[in-house]
mmCIF file of C-alpha atoms in Angstrom:
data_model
loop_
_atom_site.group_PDB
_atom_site.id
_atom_site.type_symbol
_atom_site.label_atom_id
_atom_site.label_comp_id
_atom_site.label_asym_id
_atom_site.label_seq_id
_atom_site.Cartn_x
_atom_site.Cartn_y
_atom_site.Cartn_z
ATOM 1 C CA UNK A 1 21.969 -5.366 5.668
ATOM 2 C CA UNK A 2 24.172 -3.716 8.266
ATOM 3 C CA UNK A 3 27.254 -2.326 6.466
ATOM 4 C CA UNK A 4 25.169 -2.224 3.336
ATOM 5 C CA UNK A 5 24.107 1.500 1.573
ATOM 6 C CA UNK A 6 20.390 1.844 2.203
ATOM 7 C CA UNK A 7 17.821 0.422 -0.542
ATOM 8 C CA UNK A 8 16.244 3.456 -2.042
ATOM 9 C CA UNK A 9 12.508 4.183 -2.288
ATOM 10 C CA UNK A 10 10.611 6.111 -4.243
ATOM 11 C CA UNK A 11 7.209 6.202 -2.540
ATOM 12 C CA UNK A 12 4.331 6.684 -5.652
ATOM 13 C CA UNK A 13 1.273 7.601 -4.102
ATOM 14 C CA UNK A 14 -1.088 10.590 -5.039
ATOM 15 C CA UNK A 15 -3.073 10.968 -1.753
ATOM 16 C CA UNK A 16 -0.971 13.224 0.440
ATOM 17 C CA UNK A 17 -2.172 11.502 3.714
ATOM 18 C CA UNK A 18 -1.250 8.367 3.091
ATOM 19 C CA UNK A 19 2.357 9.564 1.190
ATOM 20 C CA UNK A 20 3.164 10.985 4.225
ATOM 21 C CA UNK A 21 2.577 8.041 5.969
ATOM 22 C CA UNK A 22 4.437 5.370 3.679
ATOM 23 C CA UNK A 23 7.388 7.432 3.383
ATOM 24 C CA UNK A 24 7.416 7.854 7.379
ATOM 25 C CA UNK A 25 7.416 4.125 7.203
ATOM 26 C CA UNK A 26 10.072 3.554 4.525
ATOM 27 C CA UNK A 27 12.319 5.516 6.920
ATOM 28 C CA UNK A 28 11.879 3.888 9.996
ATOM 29 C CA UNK A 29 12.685 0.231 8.451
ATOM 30 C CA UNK A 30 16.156 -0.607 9.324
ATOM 31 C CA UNK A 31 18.028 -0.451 5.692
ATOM 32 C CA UNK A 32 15.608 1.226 3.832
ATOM 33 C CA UNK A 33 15.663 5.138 2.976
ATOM 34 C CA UNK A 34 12.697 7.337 1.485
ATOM 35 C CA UNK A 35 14.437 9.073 -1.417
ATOM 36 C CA UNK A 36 10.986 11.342 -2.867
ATOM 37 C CA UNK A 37 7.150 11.113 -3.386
ATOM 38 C CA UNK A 38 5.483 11.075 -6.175
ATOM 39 C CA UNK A 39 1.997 11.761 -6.957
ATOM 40 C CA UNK A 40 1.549 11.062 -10.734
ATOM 41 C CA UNK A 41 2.612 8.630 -13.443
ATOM 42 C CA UNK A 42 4.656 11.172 -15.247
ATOM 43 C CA UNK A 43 6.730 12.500 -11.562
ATOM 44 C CA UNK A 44 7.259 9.182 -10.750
ATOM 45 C CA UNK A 45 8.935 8.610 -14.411
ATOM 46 C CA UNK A 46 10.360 12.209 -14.107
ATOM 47 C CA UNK A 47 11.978 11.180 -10.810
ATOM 48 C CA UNK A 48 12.894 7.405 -11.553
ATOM 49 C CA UNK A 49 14.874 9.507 -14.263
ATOM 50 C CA UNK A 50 16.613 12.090 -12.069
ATOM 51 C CA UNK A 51 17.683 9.992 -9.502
ATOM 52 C CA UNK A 52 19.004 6.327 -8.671
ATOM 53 C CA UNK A 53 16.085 4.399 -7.466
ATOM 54 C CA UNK A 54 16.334 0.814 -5.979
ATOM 55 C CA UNK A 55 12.255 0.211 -4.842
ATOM 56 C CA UNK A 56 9.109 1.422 -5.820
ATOM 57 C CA UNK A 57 6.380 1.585 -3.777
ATOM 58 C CA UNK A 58 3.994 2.048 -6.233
ATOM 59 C CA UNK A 59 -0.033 2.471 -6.056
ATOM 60 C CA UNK A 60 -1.824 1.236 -9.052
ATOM 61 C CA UNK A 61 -4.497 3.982 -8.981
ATOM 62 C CA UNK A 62 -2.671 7.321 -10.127
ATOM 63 C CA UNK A 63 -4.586 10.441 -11.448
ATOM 64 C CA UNK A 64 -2.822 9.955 -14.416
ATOM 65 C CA UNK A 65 -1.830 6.586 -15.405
ATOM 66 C CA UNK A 66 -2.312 3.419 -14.085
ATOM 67 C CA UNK A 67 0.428 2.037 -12.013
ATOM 68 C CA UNK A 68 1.548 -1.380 -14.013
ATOM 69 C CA UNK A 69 2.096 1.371 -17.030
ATOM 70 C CA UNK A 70 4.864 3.100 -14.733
ATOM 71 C CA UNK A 71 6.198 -0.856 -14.262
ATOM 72 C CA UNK A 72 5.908 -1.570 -17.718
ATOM 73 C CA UNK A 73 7.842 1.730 -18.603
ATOM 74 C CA UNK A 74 10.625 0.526 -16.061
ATOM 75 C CA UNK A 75 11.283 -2.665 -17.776
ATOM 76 C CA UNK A 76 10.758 -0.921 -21.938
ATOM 77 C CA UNK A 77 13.581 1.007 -20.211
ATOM 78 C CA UNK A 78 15.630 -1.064 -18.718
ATOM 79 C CA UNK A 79 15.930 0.459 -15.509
ATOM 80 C CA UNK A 80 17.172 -2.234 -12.909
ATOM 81 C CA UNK A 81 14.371 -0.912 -10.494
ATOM 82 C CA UNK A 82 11.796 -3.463 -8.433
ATOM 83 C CA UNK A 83 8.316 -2.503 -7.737
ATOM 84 C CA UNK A 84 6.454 -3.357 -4.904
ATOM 85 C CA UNK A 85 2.601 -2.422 -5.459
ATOM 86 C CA UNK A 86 0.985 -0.686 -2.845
ATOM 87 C CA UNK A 87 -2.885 -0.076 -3.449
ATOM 88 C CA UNK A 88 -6.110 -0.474 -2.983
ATOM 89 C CA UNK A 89 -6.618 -2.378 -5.972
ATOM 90 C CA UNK A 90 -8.730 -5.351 -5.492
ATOM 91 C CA UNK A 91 -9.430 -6.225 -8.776
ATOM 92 C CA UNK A 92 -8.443 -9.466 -10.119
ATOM 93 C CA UNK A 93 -7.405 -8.338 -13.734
ATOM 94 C CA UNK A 94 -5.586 -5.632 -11.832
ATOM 95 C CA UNK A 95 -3.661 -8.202 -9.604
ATOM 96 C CA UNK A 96 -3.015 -10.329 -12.709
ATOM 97 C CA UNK A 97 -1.543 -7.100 -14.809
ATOM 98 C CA UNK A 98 0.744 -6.220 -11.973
ATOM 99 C CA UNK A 99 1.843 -9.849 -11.318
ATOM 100 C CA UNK A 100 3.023 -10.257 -15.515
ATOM 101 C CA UNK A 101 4.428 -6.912 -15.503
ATOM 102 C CA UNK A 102 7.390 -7.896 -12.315
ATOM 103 C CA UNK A 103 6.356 -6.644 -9.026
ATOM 104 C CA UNK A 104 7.633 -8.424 -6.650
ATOM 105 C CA UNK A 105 4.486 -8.081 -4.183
ATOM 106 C CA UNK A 106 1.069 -6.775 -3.633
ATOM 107 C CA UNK A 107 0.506 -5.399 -0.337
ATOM 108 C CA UNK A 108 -3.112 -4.182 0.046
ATOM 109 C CA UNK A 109 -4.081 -1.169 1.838
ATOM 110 C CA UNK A 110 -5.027 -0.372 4.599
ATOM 111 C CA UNK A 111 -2.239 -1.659 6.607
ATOM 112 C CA UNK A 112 -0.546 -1.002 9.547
ATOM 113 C CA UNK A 113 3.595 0.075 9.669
ATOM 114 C CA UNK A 114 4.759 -3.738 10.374
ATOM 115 C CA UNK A 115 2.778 -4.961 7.619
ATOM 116 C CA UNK A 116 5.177 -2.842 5.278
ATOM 117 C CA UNK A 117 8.185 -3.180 6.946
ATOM 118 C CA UNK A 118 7.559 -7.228 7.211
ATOM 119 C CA UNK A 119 7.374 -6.837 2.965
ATOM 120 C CA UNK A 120 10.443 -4.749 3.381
ATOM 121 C CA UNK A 121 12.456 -6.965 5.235
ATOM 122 C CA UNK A 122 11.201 -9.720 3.072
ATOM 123 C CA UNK A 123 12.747 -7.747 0.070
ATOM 124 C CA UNK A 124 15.973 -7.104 1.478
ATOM 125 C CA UNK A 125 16.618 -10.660 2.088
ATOM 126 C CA UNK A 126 15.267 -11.735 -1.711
ATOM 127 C CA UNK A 127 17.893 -8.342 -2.588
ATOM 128 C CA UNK A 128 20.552 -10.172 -0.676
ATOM 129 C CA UNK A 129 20.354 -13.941 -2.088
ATOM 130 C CA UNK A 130 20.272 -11.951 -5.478
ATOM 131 C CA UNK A 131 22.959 -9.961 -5.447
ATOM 132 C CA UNK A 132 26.200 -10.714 -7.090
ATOM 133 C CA UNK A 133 27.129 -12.690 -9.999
ATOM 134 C CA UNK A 134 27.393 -16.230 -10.407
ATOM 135 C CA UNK A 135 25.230 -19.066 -10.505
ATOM 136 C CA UNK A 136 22.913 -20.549 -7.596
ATOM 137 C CA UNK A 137 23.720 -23.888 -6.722
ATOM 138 C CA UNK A 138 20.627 -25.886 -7.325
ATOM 139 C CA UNK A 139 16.523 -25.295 -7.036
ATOM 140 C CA UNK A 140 16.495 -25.314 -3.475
ATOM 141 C CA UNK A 141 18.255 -22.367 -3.547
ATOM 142 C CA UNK A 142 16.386 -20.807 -6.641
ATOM 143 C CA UNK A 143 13.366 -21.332 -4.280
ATOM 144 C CA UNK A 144 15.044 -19.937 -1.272
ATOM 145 C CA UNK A 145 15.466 -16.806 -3.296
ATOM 146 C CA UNK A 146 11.648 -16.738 -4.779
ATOM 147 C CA UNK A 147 10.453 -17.495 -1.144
ATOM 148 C CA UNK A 148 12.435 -14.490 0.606
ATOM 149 C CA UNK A 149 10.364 -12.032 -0.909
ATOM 150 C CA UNK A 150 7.048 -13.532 0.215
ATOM 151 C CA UNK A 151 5.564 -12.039 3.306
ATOM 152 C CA UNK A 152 3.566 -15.274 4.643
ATOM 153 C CA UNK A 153 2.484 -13.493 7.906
ATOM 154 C CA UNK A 154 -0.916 -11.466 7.876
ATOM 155 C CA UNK A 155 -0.621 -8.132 7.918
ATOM 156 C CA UNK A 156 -0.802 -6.577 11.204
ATOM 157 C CA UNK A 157 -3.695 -4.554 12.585
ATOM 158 C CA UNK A 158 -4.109 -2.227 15.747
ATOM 159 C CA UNK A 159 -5.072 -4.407 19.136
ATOM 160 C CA UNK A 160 -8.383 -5.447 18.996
ATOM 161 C CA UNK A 161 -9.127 -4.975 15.235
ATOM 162 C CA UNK A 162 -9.572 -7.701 13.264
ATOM 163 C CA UNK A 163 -9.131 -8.302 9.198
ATOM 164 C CA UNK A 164 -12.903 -9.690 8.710
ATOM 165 C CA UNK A 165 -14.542 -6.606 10.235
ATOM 166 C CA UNK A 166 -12.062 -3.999 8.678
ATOM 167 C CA UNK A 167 -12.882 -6.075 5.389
ATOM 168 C CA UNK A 168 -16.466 -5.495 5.886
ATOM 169 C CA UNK A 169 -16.099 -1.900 6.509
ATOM 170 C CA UNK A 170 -14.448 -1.727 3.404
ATOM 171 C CA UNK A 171 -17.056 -3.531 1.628
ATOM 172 C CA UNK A 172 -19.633 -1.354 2.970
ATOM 173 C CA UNK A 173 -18.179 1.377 1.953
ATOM 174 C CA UNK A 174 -17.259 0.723 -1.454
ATOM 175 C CA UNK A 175 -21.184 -0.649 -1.802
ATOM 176 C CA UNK A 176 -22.184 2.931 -1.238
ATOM 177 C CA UNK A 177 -20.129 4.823 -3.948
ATOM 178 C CA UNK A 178 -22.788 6.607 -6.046
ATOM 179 C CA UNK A 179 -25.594 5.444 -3.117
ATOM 180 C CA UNK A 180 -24.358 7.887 -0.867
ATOM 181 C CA UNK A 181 -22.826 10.964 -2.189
ATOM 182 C CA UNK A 182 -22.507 11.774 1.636
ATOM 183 C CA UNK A 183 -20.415 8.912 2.907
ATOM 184 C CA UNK A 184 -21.473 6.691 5.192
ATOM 185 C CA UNK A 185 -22.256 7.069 9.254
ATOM 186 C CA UNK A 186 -20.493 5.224 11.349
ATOM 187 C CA UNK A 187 -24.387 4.392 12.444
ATOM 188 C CA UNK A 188 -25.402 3.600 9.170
ATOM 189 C CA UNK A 189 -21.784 1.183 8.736
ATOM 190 C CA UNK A 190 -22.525 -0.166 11.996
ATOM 191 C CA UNK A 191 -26.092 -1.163 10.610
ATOM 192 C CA UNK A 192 -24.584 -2.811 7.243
ATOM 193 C CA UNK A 193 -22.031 -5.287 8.824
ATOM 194 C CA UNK A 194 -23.744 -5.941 12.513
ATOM 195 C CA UNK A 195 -21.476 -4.059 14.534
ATOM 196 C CA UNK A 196 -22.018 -0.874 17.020
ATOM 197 C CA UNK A 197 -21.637 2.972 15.996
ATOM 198 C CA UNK A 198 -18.545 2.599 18.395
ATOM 199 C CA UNK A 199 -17.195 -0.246 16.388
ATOM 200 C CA UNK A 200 -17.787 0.780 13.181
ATOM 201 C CA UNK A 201 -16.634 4.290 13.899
ATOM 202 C CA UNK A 202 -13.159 3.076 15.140
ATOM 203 C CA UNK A 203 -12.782 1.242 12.090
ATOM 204 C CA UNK A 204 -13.677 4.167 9.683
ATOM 205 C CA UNK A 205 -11.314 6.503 11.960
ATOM 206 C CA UNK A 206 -8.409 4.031 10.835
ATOM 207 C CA UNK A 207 -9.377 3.622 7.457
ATOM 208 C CA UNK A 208 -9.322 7.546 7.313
ATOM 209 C CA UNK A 209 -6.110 8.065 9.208
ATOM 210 C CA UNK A 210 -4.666 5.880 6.321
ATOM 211 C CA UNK A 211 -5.543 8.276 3.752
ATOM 212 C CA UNK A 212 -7.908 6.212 2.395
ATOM 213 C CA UNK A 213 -11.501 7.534 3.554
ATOM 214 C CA UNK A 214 -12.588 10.872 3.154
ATOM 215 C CA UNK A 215 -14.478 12.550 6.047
ATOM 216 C CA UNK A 216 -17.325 14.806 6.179
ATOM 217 C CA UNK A 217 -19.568 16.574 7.968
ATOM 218 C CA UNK A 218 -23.502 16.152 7.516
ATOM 219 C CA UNK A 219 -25.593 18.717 8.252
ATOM 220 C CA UNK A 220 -29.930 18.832 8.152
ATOM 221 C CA UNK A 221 -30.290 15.894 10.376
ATOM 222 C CA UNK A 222 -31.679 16.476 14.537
ATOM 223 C CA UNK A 223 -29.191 16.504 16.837
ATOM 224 C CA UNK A 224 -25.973 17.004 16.488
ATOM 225 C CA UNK A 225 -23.743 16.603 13.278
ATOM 226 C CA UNK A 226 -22.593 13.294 11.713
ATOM 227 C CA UNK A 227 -19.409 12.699 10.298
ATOM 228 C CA UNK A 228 -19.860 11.312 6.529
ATOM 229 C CA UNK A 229 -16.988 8.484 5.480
ATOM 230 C CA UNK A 230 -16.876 8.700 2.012
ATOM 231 C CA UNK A 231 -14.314 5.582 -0.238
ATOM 232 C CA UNK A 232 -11.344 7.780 -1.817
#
């Protein structure tokens, strides 16, 4: 994309931390430039209507609206704007309305900066086959195109984490919404998916770092404090 003006991002995410975070990331991919935040449905429209917006990097869970009614007011408007959905979302159904109304990916949270700027890069090159007028010169390259926006690599974690125990952690601490109004321990999360305080702790210390755990302390217990991780 060298010579090329920057794609333009409009980050859509209503937890601060993790905001932050994404459009830190959005910035440091070569080609890429954060142009606002949004927290809510109805900034992200207000903003997609101020200013020219290339990418969205929208989360499907917004205070206000759910995110594939921001995509689907992109396309009743015609706004020439992509979507890639960032989220926590692990529903099916949620996967499937996203999918029918255009994004063109679903990167799951939590993840690490080169997860996002692998789907970034991955986008600029689908961008670039795309761009122009004209017509492609057979189905090899209409499937070039389709596959250049595909991000085939696993997302990448810190060294020495791995997906099936950061999935469990998850798990565990999705399990406990309503259970525990507390949160979890990192004892207690150790307990659930066979791992060590240490383990499990480092794990919920990421997960919270990412703006998507809530931390806590708990109090009436011997000794000294625990911290409570509690699913945003």
């Amino acid at each position: 994309m060298s010579g090329d003006p920057p794609v333009r991002v409009l980050v859509v995410e209503d937890e601060p931390i993790a905001a932050e975070a994404h459009r830190l990331y959005v910035d440091r991919t070569p080609g890429f430039t954060a142009v606002g935040v949004a927290g809510t449905g109805a900034l992200a429209r207000e903003a997609l209507t101020r200013r020219p917006v290339d990418l969205v990097l929208l989360d499907m869970n917004l205070p206000d609206a759910h995110g594939t009614d921001v995509v689907r007011w992109l396309r009743a408007t015609g706004r020439d704007v992509d979507v890639l959905a960032v989220t926590s979302a692990r529903e099916l159904a949620t996967v499937r309305a996203a999918v029918s109304a255009g994004v063109v990916g679903y990167l799951l949270k939590p993840f690490t900066y080169p997860a996002l700027r692998d789907r970034l890069t991955a986008y600029a090159d689908y961008r670039a086959r795309l761009a122009g007028h004209g017509d492609l010169t057979g189905q090899d390259d209409v499937d070039r195109a389709l596959d250049a926006v595909r991000a085939p690599r696993p997302a990448v974690l810190p060294k020495g984490m791995s997906r099936e125990t950061l999935e469990a952690v998850v798990a565990a601490l999705r399990g406990a919404d309503g259970a525990a109004p507390d949160g979890l321990s990192a004892a207690r999360t150790g307990e659930l998916i066979g791992a060590s305080r240490i383990t499990a702790r480092r794990y919920l210390e990421h997960l919270a770092d990412a703006g998507l755990v809530a931390r806590s302390p708990r109090y009436g217990t011997a000794g000294r404090p625990e911290v409570g991780y509690r699913w945003r």
